[in-house]
Coordinates of C-alpha atoms (C1' of nucleotides) in Angstrom, one line a residue:
Chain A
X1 CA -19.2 19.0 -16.3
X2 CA -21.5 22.2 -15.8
X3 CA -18.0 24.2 -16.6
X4 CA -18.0 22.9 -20.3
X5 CA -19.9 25.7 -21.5
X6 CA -18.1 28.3 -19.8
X7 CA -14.5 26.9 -20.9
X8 CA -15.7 26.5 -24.8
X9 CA -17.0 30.5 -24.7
X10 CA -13.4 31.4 -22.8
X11 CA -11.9 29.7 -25.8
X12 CA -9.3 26.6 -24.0
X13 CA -9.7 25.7 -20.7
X14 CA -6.6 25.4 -18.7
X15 CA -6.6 22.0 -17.5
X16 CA -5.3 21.1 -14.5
X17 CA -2.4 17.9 -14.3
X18 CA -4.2 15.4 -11.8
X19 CA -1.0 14.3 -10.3
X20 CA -0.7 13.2 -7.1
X21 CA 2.7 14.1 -4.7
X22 CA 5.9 11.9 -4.9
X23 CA 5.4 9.5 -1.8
X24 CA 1.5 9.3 -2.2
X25 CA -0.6 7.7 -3.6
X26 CA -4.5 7.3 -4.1
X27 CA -6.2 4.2 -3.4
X28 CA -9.1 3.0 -5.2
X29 CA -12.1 1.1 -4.3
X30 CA -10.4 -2.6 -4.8
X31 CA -7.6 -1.6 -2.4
X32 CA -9.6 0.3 0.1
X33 CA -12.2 -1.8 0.3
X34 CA -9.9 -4.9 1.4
X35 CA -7.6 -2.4 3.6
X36 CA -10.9 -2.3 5.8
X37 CA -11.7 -5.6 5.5
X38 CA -8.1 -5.8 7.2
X39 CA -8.2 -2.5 9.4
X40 CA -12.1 -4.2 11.0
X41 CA -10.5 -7.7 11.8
X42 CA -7.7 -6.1 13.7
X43 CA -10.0 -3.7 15.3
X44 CA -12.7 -6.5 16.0
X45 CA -9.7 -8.6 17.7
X46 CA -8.5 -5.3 19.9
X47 CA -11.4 -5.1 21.1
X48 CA -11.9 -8.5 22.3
X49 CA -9.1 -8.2 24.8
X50 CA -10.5 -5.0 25.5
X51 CA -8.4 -2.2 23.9
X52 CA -10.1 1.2 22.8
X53 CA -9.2 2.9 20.6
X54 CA -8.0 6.7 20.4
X55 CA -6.6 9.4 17.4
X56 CA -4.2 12.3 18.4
X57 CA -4.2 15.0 15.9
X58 CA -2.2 14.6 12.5
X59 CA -0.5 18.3 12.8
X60 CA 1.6 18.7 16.5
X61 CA 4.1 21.0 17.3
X62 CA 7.1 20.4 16.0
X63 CA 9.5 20.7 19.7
X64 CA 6.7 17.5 21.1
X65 CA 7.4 15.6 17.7
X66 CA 10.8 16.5 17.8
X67 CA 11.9 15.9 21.5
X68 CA 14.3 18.5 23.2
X69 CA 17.3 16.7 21.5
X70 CA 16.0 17.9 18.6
X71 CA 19.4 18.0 16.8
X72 CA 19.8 15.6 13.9
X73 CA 19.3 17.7 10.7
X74 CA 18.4 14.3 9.3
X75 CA 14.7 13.8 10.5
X76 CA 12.8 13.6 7.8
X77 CA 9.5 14.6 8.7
X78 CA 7.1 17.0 7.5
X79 CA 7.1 20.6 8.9
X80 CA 6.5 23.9 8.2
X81 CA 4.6 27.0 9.8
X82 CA 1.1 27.2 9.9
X83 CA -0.3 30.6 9.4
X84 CA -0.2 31.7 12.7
X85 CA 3.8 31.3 12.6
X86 CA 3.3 28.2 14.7
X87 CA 6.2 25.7 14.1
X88 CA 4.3 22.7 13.3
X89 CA 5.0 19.1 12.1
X90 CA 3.3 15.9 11.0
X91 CA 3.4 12.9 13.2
X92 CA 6.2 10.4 11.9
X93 CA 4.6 7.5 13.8
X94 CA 1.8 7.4 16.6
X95 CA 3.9 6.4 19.4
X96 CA 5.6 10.0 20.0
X97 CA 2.1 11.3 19.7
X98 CA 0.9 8.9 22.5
X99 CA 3.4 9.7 24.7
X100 CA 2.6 13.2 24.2
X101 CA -1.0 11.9 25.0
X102 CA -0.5 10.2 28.0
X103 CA 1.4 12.8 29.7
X104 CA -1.4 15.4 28.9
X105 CA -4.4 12.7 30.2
X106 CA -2.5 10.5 32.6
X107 CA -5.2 11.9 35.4
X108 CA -8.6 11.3 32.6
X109 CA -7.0 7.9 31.9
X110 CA -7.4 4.9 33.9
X111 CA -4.3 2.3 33.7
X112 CA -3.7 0.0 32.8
X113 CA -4.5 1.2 29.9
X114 CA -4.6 -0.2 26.7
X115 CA -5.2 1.8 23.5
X116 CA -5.0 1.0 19.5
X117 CA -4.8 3.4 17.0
X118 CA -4.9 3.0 13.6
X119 CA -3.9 6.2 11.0
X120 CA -1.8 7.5 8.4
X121 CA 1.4 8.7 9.5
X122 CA 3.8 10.7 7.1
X123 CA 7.8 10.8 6.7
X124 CA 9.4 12.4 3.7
X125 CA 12.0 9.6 3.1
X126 CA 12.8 8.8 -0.4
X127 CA 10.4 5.9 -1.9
X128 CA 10.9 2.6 -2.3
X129 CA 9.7 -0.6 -2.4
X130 CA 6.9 -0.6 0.0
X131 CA 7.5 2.5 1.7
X132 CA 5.6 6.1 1.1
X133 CA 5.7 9.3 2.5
X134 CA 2.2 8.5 3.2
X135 CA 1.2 4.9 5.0
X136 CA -0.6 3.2 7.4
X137 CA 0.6 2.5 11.1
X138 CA -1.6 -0.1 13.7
X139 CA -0.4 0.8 17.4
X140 CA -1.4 -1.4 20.1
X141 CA 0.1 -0.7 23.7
X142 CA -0.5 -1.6 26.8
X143 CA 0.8 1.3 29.2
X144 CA 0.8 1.7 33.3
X145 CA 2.5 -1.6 34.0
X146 CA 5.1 -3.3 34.0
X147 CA 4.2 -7.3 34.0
X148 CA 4.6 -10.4 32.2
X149 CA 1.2 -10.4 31.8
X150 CA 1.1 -7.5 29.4
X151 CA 4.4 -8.5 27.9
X152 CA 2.9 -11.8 26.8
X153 CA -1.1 -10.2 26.2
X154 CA 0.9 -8.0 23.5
X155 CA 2.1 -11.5 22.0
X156 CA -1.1 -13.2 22.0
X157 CA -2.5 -10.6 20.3
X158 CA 0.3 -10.2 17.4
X159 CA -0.4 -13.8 17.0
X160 CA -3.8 -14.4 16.8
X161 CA -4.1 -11.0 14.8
X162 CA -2.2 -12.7 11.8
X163 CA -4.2 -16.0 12.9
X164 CA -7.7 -14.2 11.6
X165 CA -6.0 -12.6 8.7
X166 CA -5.3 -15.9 7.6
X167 CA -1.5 -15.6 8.1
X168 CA -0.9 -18.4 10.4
X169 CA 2.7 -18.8 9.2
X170 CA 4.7 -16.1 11.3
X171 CA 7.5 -16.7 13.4
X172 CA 7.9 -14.4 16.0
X173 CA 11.5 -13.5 16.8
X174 CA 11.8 -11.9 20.5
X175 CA 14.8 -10.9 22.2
X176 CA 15.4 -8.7 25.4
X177 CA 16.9 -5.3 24.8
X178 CA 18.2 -5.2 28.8
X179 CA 19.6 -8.3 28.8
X180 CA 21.5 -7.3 25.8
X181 CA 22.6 -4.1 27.1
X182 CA 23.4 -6.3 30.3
X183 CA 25.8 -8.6 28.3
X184 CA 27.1 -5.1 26.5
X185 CA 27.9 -3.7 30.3
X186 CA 29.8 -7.1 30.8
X187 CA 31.9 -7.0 28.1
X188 CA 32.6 -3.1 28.7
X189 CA 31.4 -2.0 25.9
X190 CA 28.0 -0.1 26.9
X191 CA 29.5 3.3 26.0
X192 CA 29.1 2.4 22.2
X193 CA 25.5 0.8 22.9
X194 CA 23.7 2.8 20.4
X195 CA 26.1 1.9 17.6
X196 CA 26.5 -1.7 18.6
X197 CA 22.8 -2.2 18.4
X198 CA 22.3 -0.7 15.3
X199 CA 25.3 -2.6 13.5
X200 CA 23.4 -5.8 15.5
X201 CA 19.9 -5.0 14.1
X202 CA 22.0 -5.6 10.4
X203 CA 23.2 -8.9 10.9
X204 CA 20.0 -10.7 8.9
X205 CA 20.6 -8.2 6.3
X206 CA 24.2 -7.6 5.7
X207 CA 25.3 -10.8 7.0
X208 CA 27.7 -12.4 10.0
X209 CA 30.9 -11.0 8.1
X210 CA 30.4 -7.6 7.7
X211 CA 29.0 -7.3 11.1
X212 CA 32.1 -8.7 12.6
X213 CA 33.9 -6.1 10.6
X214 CA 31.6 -2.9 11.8
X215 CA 31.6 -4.6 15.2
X216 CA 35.8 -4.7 15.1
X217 CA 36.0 -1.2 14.0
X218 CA 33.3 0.2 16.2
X219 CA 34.9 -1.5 19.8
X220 CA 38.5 -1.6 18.6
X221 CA 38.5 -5.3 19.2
X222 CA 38.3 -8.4 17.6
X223 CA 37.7 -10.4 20.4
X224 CA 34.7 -8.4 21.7
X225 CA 33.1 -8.4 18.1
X226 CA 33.4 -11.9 18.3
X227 CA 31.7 -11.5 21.7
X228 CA 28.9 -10.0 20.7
X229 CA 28.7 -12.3 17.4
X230 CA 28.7 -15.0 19.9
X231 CA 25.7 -13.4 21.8
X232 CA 23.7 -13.1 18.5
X233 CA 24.4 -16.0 16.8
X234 CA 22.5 -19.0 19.2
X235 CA 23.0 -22.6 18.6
X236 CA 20.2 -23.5 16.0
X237 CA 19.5 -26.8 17.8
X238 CA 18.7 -24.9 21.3
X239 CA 15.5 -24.0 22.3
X240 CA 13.8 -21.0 23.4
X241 CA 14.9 -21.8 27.3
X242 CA 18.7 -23.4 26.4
X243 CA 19.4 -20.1 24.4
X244 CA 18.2 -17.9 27.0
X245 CA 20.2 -19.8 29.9
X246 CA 23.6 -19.2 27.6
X247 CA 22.8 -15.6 27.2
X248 CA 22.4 -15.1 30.8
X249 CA 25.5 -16.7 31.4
X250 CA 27.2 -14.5 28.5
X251 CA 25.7 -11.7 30.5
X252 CA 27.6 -12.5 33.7
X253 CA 24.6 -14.7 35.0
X254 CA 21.9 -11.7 34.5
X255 CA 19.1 -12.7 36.9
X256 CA 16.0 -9.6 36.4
X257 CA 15.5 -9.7 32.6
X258 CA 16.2 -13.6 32.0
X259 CA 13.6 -14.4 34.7
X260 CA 10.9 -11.8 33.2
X261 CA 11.8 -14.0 29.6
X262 CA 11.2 -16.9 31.9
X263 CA 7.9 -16.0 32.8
X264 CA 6.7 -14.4 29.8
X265 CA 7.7 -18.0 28.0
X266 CA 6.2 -20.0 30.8
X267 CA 2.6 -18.2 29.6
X268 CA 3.2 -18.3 26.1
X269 CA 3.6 -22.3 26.9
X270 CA 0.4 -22.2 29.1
X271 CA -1.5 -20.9 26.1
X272 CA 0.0 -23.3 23.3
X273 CA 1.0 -20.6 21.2
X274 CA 5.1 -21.3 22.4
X275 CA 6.3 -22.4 18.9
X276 CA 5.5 -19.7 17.3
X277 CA 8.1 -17.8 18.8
X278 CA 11.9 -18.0 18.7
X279 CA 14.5 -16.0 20.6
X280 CA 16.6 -14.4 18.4
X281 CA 19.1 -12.2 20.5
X282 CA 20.0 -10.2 17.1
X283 CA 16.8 -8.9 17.1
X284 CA 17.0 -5.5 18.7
X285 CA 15.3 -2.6 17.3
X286 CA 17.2 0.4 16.0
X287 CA 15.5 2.3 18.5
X288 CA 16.9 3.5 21.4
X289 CA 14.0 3.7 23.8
X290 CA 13.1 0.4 24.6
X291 CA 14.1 -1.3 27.8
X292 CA 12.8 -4.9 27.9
X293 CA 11.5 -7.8 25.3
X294 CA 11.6 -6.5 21.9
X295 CA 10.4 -8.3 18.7
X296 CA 10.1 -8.4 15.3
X297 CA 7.7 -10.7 12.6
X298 CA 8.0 -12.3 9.7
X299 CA 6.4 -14.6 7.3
X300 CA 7.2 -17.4 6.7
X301 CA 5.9 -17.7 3.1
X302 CA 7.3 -14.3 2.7
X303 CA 10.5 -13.7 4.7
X304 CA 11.3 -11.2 1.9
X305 CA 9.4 -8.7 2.6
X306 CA 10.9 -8.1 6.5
X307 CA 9.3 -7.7 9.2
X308 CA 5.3 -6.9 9.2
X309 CA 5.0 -6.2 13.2
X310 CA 7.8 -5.1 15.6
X311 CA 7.6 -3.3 19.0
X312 CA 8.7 -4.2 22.5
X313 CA 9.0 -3.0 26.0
X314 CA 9.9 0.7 26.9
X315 CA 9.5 2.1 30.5
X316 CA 10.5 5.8 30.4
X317 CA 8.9 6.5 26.6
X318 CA 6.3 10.0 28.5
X319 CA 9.4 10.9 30.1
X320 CA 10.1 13.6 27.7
X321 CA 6.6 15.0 28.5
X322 CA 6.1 14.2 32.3
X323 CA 7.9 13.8 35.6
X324 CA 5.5 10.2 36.0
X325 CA 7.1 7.0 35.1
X326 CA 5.0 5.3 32.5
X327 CA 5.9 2.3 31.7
X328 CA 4.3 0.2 28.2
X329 CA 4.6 -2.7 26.4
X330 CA 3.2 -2.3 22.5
X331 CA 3.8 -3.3 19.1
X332 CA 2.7 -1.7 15.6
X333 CA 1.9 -3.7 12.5
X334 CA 2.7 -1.6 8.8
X335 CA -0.6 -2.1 7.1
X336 CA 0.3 -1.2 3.4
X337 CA 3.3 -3.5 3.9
X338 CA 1.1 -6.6 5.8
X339 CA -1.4 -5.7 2.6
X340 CA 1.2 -5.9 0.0
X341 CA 1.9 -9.3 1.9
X342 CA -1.2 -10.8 1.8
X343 CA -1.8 -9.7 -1.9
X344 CA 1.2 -11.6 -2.8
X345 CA -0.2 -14.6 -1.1
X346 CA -3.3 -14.6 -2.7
X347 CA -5.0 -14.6 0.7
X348 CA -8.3 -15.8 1.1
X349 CA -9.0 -13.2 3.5
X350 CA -9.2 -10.8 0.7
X351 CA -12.5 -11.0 -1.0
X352 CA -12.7 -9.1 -4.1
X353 CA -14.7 -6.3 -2.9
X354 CA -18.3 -6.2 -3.3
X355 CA -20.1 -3.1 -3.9
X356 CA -23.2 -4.4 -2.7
X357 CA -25.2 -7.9 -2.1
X358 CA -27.5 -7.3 -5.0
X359 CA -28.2 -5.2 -8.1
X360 CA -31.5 -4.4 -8.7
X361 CA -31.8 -4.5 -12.6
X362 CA -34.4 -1.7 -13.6
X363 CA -35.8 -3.9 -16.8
X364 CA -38.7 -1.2 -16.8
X365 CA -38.3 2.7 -16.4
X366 CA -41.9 2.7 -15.7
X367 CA -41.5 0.5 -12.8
X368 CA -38.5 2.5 -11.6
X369 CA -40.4 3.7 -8.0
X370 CA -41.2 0.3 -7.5
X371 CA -37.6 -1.2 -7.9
X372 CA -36.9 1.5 -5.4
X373 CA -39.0 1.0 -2.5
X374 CA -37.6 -3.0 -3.4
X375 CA -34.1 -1.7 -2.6
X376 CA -35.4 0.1 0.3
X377 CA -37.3 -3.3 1.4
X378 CA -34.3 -5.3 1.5
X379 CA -31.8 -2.7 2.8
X380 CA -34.1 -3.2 6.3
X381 CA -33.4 -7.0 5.8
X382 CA -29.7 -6.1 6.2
X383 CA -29.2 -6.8 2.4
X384 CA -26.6 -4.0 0.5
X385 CA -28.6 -3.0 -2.3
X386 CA -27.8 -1.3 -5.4
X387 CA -30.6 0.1 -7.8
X388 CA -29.5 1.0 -11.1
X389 CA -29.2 4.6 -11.6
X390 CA -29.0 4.7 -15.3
X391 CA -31.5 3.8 -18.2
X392 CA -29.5 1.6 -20.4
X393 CA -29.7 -1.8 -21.4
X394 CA -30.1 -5.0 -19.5
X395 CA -26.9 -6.3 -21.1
X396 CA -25.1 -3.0 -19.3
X397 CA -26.8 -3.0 -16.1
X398 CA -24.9 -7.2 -16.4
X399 CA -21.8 -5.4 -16.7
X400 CA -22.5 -2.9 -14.4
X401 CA -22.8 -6.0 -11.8
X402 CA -20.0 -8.0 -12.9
X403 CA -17.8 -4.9 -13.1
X404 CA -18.5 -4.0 -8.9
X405 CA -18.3 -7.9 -8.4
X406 CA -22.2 -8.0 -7.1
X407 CA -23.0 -11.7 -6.8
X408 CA -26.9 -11.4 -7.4
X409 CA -29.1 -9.4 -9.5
X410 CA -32.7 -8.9 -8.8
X411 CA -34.6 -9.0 -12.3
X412 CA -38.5 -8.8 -12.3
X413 CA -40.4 -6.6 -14.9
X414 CA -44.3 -6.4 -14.8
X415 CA -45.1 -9.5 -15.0
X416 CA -43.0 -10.1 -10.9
X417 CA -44.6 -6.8 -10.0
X418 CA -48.1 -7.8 -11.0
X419 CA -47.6 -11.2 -9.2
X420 CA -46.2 -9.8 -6.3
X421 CA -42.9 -12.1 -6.6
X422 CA -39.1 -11.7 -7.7
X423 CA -36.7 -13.6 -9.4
X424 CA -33.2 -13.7 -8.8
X425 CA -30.0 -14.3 -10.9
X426 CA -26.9 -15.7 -9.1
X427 CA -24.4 -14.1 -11.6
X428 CA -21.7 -16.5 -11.4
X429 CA -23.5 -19.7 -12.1
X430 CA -25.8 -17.4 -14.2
X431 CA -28.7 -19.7 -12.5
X432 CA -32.0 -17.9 -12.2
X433 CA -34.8 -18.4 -10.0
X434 CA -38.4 -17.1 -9.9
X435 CA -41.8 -16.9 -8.2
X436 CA -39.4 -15.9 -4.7
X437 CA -40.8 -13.7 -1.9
X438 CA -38.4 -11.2 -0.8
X439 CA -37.7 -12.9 2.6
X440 CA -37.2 -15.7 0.3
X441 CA -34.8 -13.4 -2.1
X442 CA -33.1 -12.3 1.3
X443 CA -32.0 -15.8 2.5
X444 CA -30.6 -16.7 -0.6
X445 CA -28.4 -13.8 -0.5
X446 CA -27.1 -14.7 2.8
X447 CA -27.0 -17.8 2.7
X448 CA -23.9 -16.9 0.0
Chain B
rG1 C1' 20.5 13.1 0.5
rU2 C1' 23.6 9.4 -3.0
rG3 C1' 23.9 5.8 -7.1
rG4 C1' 21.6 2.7 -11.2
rA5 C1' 17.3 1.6 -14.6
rA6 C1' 12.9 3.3 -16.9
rG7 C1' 8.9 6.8 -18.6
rU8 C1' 4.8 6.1 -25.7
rA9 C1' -3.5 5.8 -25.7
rG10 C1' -7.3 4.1 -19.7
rU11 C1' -3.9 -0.5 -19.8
rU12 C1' -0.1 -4.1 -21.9
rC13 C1' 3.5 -3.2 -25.5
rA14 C1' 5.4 -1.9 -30.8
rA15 C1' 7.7 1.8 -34.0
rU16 C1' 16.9 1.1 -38.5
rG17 C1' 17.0 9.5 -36.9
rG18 C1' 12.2 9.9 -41.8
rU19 C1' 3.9 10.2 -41.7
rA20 C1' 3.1 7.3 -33.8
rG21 C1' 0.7 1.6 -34.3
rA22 C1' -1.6 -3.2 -32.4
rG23 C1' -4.3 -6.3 -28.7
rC24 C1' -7.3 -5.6 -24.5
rC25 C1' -10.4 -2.0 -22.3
rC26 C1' -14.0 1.8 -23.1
rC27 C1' -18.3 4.2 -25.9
rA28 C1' -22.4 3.9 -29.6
rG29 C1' -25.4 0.6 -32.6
rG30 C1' -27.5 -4.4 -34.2
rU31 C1' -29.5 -9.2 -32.2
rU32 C1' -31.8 -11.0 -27.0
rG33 C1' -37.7 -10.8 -20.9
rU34 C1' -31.6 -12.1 -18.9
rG35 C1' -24.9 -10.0 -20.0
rG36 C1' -19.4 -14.6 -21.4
rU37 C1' -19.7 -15.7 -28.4
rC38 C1' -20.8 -12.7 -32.9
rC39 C1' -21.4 -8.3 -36.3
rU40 C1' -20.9 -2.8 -37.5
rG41 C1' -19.0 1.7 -36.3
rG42 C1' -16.2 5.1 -32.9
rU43 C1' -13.0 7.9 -29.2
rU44 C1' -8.2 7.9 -27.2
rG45 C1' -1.7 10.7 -27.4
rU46 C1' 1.6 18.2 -26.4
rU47 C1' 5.6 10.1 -27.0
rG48 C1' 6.3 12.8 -18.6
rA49 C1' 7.9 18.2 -18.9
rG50 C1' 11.5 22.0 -20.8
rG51 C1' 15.7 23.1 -23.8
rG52 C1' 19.6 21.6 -27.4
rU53 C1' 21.9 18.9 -32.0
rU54 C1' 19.7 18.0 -37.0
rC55 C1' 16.7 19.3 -43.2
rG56 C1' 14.0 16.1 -39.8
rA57 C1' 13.9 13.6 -32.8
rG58 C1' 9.5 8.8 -29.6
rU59 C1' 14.7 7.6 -31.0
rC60 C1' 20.9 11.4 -29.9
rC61 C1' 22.6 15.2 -25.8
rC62 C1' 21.5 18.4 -21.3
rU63 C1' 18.1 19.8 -17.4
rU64 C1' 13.9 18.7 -14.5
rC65 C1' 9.8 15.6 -12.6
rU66 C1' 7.9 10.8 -11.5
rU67 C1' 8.2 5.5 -10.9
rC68 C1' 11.1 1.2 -9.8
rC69 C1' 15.7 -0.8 -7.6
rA70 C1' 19.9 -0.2 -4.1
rC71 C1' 22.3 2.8 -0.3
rC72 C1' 21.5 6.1 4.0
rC73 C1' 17.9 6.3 7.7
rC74 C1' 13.9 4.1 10.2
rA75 C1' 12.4 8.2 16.6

RNA sequence: GUGGAAGUAGUUCAAUGGUAGAGCCCCAGGUUGUGGUCCUGGUUGUUGAGGGUUCGAGUCCCUUCUUCCACCCCA
């Protein structure tokens, strides 16, 4: 504003276009205000099982992000040299960064341990629906053991997470990645693992045909791509335990991993939440570093939009970073995505975003220190207060209110200051009541 | 990275190759010790950007950027 009169005696001022990268994007009050409505119920429910929380630092170097391996050209990740020379990258997703972590703290950190961490993570993919270059990531891992315990306390809280967000309608489809590679090893085909999993992880999207195809072309065999369609496509009138005894069986009678599923069922039972989750052998996770139960989530309502929360079991993820064997157990949920989800459900969940409790309407400039110290009376009553900053019209100030979506507005002129009382509109029944005290004013607003 | 579609006011959309418009929003004013109606007036554009064809381009052609969709990939 002040530069005006510097621009108009240069002649034109050079104006900048406010655009914003391809990828990003900014996010307004609206959106931001319910992404931390979301991002403070998940962190209030971490916290209850007793996770902390912890941040790594956005910029690493690009040989920890990377891995030794380090050789696909394809890894689409942010990097350049800082100005030191320093070949540097930005984290792609929080788990590299945490194994990174824990191989740097293992001896400050006491395990089990269980962290969450909730940032912006960048990848410099092409955009699409629902995926940036710029988005949210919500890690929770349990790492220093390898139980049943913490496989299934990773469940509960992937289920009662969407519980409090008001998504109650999730199935969660779990499958074991050993098991799989177990059955894989039977059928002597483990040497293509990698590729077979990937083709696998297709199936709900390309469908059963064109899987059998890949899977023909990738073992050289029709019989074992029946195999393995076999393995993925379970009877849909067995249950969680009938499917699991079949694969075993398909996995020349695989005792360890079908008796950890077992147990990590048995506890799911124990704590009702058991329908909620279906085994789904073709569920397997791109991702080559998991070891044990793997999962994925979707919504019921919204199968559409994929899966909102995925993760699993990996036992050797520090390895790149320390001789120690650390085992985990986690699972990350893709906010923007779950947010997009819940927009499109018109959750309740989502409020629309308050500015404040209470707008007090100035109806008096004169009175303007008064209306001031009101705000500052009810801020200590744990009200959010806004005072109106501007002299314009009551009419305005209305709009002002409405505009923000504040439910109440505080309107006394001389005669309320004189008396010593205050009157309060509720602005969307547009009733009005006077002669309050402000402990009086307070409990109405909570009571809202 | 590959392919398809689309970009016009803050927004939603118009405009046979012939002067860029409308609704909503926004701003100012009128009326009102309390805003939804009403009245008056007003702002808003390098038609995403750059080049070409044409007497003349929002419109046709090329390039580029961005968005959306699909592929690839998803550590």
């Amino acid at each position: 504003m002040q530069s005006q009169d510097n621009a108009s005696a240069s002649g034109k001022k050079t104006i900048i276009e406010p655009k914003v990268l391809k990828g990003f994007r900014d996010s307004l009050p609206a959106q931001e205000i319910k992404k931390k409505e979301i991002i403070h119920a998940l962190e209030r429910n971490f916290s209850s099982y007793g996770f902390v929380p912890i941040d790594t630092p956005v910029l690493e170097y690009t040989e920890v992000l990377l891995g030794k391996g380090g050789g696909e050209t394809d890894k689409q990740i942010f990097r350049f040299l800082d100005n030191g020379g320093r070949e540097v990258a930005m984290r792609f997703d929080l788990t590299v960064p945490f194994a990174r972590f824990l191989a740097l703290h293992k001896n400050e950190i006491v395990f089990p341990f269980k962290r969450f961490h909730i940032n912006k993570v960048w990848r410099g993919e092409n955009p699409q629906k629902g995926r940036f270059r710029e988005f949210m990531q919500c890690d929770f891992d349990i790492v220093g053991v390898d139980s049943p315990s913490a496989d299934y306390e990773i469940l509960s809280m992937m289920r009662s997470s969407f519980d409090l967000l008001g998504l109650g309608n999730v199935t969660f489809h779990v499958a074991h990645r050993g098991l799989f590679n177990a059955f894989l090893e039977h059928l002597g085909v483990s040497d293509d693992s990698v590729e077979v999993l990937r083709t696998v992880d297709k199936l709900r999207k390309i469908g059963s045909e064109a899987v059998r195809s890949q899977l023909t072309d990738l073992t050289g065999s029709v019989e074992k791509a029946d195999d393995i369609l076999a393995y993925i496509n379970p009877k849909e009138s067995d249950g969680f335990l009938a499917r699991l005894e079949r694969l075993s069986e398909l996995a020349g009678n695989e005792q360890e991993h079908t008796h950890r599923m077992r147990t990590i069922y048995s506890l799911l039972e124990a704590a009702g939440i058991a329908s909620q989750f279906v085994l789904d052998p073709s569920i397997t996770r791109g991702l080559d570093y998991y070891t044990g139960i793997v999962y994925e989530t979707f919504l019921d309502d919204l199968p559409s939009i994929g899966s909102v929360c995925s993760g699993g079991r990996y036992n050797d993820l520090a390895s790149l970073y320390t001789k120690d064997r650390i085992p985990g157990v986690g699972s990350s949920i893709g906010l923007d995505r779950l947010l997009s989800a819940l927009e499109e459900l018109g959750s309740g969940i989502l409020t629309e975003g308050s500015s404040a409790d209470v707008l007090v309407v100035v109806m008096e400039e004169s009175l303007r220190p008064w209306y001031h110290s009101v705000g500052d009376a009810l801020r200590k009553l744990g009200i959010r207060c806004d005072v109106y900053l501007a002299d314009k019209k009551i009419s305005q100030q209305f709009k002002y209110a409405e505009s923000n979506h504040i439910p109440f507005a505080l309107t006394c002129g001389s005669d309320e200051h004189d008396a010593g009382t205050f009157t309060l509109k509720d602005l969307r029944t547009r009733e009005t009541c006077s002669g309050l005290s402000l402990q009086q004013v307070a409990q109405r607003i909570r009571k809202d």
